[in-house]
mmCIF file of C-alpha atoms in Angstrom:
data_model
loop_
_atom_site.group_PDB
_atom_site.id
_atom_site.type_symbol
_atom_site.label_atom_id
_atom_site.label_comp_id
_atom_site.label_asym_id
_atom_site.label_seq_id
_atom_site.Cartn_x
_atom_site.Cartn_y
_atom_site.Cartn_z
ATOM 1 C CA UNK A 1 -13.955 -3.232 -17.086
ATOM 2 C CA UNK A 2 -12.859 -2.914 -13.384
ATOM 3 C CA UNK A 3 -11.647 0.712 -12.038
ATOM 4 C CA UNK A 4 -8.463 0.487 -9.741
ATOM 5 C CA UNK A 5 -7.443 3.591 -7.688
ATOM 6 C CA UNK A 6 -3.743 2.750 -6.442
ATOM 7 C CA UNK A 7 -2.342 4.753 -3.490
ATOM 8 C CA UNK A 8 1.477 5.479 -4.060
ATOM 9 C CA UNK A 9 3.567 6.816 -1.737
ATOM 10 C CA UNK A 10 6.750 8.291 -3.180
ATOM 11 C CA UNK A 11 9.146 6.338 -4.960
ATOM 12 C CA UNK A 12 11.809 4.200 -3.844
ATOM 13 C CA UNK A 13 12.061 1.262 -1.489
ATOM 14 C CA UNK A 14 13.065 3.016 1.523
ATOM 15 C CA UNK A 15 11.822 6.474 1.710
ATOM 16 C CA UNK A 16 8.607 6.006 -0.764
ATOM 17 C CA UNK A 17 6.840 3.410 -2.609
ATOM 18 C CA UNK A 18 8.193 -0.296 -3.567
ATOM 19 C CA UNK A 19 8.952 0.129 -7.210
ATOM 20 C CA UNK A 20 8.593 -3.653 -8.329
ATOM 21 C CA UNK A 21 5.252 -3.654 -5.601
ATOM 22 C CA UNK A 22 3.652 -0.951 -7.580
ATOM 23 C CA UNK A 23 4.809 -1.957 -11.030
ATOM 24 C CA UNK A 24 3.880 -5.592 -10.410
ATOM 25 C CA UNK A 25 0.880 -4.580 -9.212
ATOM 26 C CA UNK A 26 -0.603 -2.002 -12.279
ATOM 27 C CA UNK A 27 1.086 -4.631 -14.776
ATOM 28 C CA UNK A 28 -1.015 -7.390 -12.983
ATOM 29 C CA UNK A 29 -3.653 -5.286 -12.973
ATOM 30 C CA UNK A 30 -3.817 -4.378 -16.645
ATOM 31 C CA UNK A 31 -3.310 -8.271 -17.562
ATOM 32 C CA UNK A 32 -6.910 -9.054 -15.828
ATOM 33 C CA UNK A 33 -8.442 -6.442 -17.856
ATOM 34 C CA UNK A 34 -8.597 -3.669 -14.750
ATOM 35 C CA UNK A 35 -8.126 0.011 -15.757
ATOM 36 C CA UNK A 36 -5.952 2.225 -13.066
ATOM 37 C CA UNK A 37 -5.476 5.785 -11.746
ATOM 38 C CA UNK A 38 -2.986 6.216 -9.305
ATOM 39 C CA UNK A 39 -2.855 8.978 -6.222
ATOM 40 C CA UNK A 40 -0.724 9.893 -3.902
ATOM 41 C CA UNK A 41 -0.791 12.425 -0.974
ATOM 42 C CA UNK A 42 0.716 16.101 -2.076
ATOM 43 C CA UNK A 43 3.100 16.433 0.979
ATOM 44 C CA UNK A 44 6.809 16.642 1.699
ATOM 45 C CA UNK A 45 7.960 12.966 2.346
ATOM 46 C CA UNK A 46 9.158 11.973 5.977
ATOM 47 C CA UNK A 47 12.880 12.061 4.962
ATOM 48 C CA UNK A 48 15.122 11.734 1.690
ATOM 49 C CA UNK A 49 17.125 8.319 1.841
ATOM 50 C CA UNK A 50 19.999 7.386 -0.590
ATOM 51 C CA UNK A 51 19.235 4.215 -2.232
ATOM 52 C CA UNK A 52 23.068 4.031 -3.269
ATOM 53 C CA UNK A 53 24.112 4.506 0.633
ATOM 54 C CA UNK A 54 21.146 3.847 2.713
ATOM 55 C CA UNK A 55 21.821 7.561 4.321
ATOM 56 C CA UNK A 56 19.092 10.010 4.963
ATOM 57 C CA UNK A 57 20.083 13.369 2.882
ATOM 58 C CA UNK A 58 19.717 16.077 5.794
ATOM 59 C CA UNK A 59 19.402 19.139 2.815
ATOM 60 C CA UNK A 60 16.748 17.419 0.886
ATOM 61 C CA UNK A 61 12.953 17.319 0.704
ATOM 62 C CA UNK A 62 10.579 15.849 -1.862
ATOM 63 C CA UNK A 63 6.891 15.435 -2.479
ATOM 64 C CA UNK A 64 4.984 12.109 -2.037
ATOM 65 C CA UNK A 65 3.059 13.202 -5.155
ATOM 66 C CA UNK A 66 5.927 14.478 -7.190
ATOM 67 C CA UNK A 67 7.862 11.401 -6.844
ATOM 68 C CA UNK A 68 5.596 8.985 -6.982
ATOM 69 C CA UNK A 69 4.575 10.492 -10.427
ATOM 70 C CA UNK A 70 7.773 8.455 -11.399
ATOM 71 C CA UNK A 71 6.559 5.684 -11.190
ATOM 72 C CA UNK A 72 3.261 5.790 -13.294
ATOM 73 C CA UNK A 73 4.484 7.930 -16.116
ATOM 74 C CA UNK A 74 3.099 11.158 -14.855
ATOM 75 C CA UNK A 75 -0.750 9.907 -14.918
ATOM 76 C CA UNK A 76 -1.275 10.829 -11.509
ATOM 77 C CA UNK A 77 -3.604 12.650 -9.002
ATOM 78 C CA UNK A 78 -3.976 13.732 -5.909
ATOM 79 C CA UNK A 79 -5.109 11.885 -2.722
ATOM 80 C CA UNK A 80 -7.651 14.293 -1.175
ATOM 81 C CA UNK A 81 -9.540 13.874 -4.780
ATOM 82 C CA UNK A 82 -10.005 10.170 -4.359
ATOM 83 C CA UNK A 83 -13.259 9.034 -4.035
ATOM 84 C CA UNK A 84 -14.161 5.258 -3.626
ATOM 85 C CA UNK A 85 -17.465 6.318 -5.242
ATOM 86 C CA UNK A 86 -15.728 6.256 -8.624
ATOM 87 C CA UNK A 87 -13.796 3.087 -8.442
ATOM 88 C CA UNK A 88 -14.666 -0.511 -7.663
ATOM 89 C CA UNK A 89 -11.540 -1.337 -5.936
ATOM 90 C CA UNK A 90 -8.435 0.036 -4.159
ATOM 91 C CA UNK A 91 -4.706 -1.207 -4.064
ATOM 92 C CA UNK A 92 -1.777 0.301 -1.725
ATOM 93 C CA UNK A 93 1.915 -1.144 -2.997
ATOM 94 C CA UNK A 94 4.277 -0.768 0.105
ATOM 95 C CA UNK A 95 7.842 0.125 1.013
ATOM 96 C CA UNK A 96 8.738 2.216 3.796
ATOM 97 C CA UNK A 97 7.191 5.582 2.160
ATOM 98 C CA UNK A 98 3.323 3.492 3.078
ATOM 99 C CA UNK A 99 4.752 3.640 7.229
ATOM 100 C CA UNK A 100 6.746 6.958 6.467
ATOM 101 C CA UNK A 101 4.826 9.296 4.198
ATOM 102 C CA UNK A 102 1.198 7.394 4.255
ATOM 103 C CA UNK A 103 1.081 7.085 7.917
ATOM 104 C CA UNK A 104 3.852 7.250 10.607
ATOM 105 C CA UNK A 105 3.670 3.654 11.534
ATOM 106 C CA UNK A 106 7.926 3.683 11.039
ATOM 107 C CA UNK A 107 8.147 6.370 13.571
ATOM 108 C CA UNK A 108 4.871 5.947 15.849
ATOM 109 C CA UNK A 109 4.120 2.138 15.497
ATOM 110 C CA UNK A 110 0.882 0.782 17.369
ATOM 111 C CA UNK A 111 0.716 5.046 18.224
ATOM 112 C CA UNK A 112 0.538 5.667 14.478
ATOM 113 C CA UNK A 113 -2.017 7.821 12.666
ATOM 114 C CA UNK A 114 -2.794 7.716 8.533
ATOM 115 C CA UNK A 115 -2.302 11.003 7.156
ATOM 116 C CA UNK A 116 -5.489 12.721 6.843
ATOM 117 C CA UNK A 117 -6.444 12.622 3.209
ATOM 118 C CA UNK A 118 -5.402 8.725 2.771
ATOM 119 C CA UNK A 119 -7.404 8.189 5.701
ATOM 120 C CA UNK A 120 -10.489 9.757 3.891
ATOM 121 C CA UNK A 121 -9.642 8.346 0.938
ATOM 122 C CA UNK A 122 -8.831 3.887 2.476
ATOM 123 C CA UNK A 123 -12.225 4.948 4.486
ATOM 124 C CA UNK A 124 -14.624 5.781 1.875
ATOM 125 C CA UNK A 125 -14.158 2.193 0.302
ATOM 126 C CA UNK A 126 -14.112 0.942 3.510
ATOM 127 C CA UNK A 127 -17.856 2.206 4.228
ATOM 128 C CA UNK A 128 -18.640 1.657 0.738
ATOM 129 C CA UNK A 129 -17.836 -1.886 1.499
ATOM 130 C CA UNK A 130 -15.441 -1.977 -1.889
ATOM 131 C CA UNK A 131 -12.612 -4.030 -2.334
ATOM 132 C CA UNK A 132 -9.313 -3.025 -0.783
ATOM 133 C CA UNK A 133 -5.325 -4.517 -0.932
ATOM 134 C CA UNK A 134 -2.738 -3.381 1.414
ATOM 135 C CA UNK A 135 0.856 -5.014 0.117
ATOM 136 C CA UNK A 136 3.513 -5.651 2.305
ATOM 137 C CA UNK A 137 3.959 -2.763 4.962
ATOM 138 C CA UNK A 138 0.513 -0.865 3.747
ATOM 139 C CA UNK A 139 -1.659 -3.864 6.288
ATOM 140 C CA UNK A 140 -0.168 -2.124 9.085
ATOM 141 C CA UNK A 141 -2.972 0.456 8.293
ATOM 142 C CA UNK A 142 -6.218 -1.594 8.500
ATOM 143 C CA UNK A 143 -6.628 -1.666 11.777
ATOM 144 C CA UNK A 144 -7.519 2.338 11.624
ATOM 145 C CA UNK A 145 -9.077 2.070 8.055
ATOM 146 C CA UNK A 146 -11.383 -1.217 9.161
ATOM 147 C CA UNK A 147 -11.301 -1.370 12.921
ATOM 148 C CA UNK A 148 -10.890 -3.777 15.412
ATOM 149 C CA UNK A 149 -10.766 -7.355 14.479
ATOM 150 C CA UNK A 150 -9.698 -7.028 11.211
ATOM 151 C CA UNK A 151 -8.110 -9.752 9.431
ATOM 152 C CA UNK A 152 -4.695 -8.318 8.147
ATOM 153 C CA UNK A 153 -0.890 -10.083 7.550
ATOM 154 C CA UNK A 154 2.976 -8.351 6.672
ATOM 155 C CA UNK A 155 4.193 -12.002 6.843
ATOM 156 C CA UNK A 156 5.279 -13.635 10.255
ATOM 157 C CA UNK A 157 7.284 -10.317 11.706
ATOM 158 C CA UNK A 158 6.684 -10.805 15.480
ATOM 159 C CA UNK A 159 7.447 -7.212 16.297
ATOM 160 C CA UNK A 160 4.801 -5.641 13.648
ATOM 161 C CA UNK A 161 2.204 -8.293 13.831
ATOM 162 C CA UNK A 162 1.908 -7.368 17.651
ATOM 163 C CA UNK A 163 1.766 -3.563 16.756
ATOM 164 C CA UNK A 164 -1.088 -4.543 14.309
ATOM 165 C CA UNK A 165 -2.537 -6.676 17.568
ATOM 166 C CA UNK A 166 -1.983 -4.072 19.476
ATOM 167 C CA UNK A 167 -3.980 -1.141 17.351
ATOM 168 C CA UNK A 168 -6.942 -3.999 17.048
ATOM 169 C CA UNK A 169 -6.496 -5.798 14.248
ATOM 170 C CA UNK A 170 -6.048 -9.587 14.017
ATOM 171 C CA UNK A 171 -2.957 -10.584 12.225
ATOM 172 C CA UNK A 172 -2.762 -13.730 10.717
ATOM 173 C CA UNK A 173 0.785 -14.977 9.426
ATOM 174 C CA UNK A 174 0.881 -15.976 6.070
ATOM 175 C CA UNK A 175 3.723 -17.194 3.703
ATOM 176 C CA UNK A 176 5.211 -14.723 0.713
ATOM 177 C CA UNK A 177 3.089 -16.321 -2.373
ATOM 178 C CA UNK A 178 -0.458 -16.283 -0.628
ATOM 179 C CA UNK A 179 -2.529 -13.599 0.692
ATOM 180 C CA UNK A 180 -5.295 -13.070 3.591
ATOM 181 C CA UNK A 181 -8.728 -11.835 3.043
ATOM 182 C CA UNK A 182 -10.895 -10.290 5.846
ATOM 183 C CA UNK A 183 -14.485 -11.556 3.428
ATOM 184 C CA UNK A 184 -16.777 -9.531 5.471
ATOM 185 C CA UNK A 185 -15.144 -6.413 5.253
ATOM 186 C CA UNK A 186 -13.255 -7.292 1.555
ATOM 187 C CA UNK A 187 -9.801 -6.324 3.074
ATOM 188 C CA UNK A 188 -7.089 -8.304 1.169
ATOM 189 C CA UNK A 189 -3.329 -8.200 2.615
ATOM 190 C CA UNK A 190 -0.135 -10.149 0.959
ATOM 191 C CA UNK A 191 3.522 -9.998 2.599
ATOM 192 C CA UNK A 192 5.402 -9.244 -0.576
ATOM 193 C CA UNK A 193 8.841 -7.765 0.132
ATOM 194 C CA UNK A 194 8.268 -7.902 3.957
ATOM 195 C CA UNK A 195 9.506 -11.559 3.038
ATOM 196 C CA UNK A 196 10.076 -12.113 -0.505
ATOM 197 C CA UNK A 197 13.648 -12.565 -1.455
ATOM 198 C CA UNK A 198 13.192 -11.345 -4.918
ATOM 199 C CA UNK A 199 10.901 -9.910 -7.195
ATOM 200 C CA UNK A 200 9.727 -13.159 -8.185
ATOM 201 C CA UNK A 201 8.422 -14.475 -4.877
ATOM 202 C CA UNK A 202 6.637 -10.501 -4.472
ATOM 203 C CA UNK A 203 5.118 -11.258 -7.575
ATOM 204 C CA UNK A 204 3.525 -14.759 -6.692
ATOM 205 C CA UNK A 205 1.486 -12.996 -3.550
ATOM 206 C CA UNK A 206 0.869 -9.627 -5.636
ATOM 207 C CA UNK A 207 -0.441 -11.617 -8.720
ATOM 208 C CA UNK A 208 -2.875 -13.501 -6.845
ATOM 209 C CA UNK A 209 -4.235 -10.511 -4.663
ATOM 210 C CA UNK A 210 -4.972 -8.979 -7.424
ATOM 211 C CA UNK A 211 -7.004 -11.645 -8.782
ATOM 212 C CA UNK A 212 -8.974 -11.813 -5.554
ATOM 213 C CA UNK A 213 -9.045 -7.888 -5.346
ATOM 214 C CA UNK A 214 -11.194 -8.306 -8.534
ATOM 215 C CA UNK A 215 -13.028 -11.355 -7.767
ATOM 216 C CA UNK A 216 -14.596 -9.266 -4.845
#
């Protein structure tokens, strides 16, 4: 039985993690037999969006770790104890909280930098040479995870695929319900919401990464 370490970053679409990314990913993880633990970075989030209004809420803060909780039930840990040395595989889920609260893509872009103890964490099954999936926004970190080169998509968005080009990786476009694996370095990448109109096109691209994540 396969052991998954997922990276959350909050919860919610726009300020944290993708909610159907990450629960379409564990559930599709489960169904090929994979056991998870998720993580997520114990820091204040970026900002506090509304999901009702799309407003940021100037007298609120949350924690990454706190939040994203949430999402998996309370079975949760944090980042700076992840170690790929325990796990065969990793999977990040998206939304804006992976460029907000993971790294500062949203704010930086090609100037970004990954927040330090997801940066230890992505690395160590990066030199492990373990199995990796970034989902939908998450790709814009492989360049710094995997260096230059690397194979990497978020869809067909001309504006981030050059900031990806521009930090040194190599982005590849790709449709919503496929995926795009660097095999030397096992990197896997999948658009998801970045395009997907719905949660059933996410899905298609999530379901099959993670069938590739554990092929590798």
């Amino acid at each position: 039985m396969k052991k998954v370490a997922v990276i959350l970053s909050g919860c919610g679409v726009f300020d944290g993690a993708e909610v159907h990314e990450a629960v379409i990913s564990l559930l599709a993880l489960a169904r090929q037999g994979a056991t998870t633990q998720c993580f997520a970075p114990n820091v204040a989030q970026l900002h506090v969006i509304n999901h009702l209004t799309g407003e940021i809420s100037e007298r609120e803060s949350r924690n990454v770790l706190v939040e994203a909780a949430r999402i998996c039930r309370g079975q949760i840990r944090d980042v700076a104890e992840l170690d790929a040395a325990d796990y065969d595989a990793l999977l990040v889920p998206g939304g804006f909280g992976a460029a907000k609260n993971l790294c500062d893509f949203a704010t930086k872009g090609a100037g970004c930098q990954i927040q330090p103890d997801v940066l230890k964490a992505c690395q160590s099954f990066a030199n492990a040479h373990k199995p990796a999936a970034y989902i939908c926004i998450a790709p814009a970190m492989i360049p710094l995870i995997y260096g230059a080169g690397t194979l990497a998509t978020i869809g067909h968005d001309e504006g981030t695929a050059n900031a990806i080009e521009a930090m040194g990786g190599s982005h590849l476009n790709c449709p919503v319900n496929e995926f795009v694996v660097d095999q030397e370095r096992k990197v896997i990448s999948t658009p998801a919401y970045m395009l997907a109109n719905n949660i059933v096109e996410a899905a298609d691209g999530i379901e099959k990464t993670v069938k590739q994540l554990l092929t590798l």
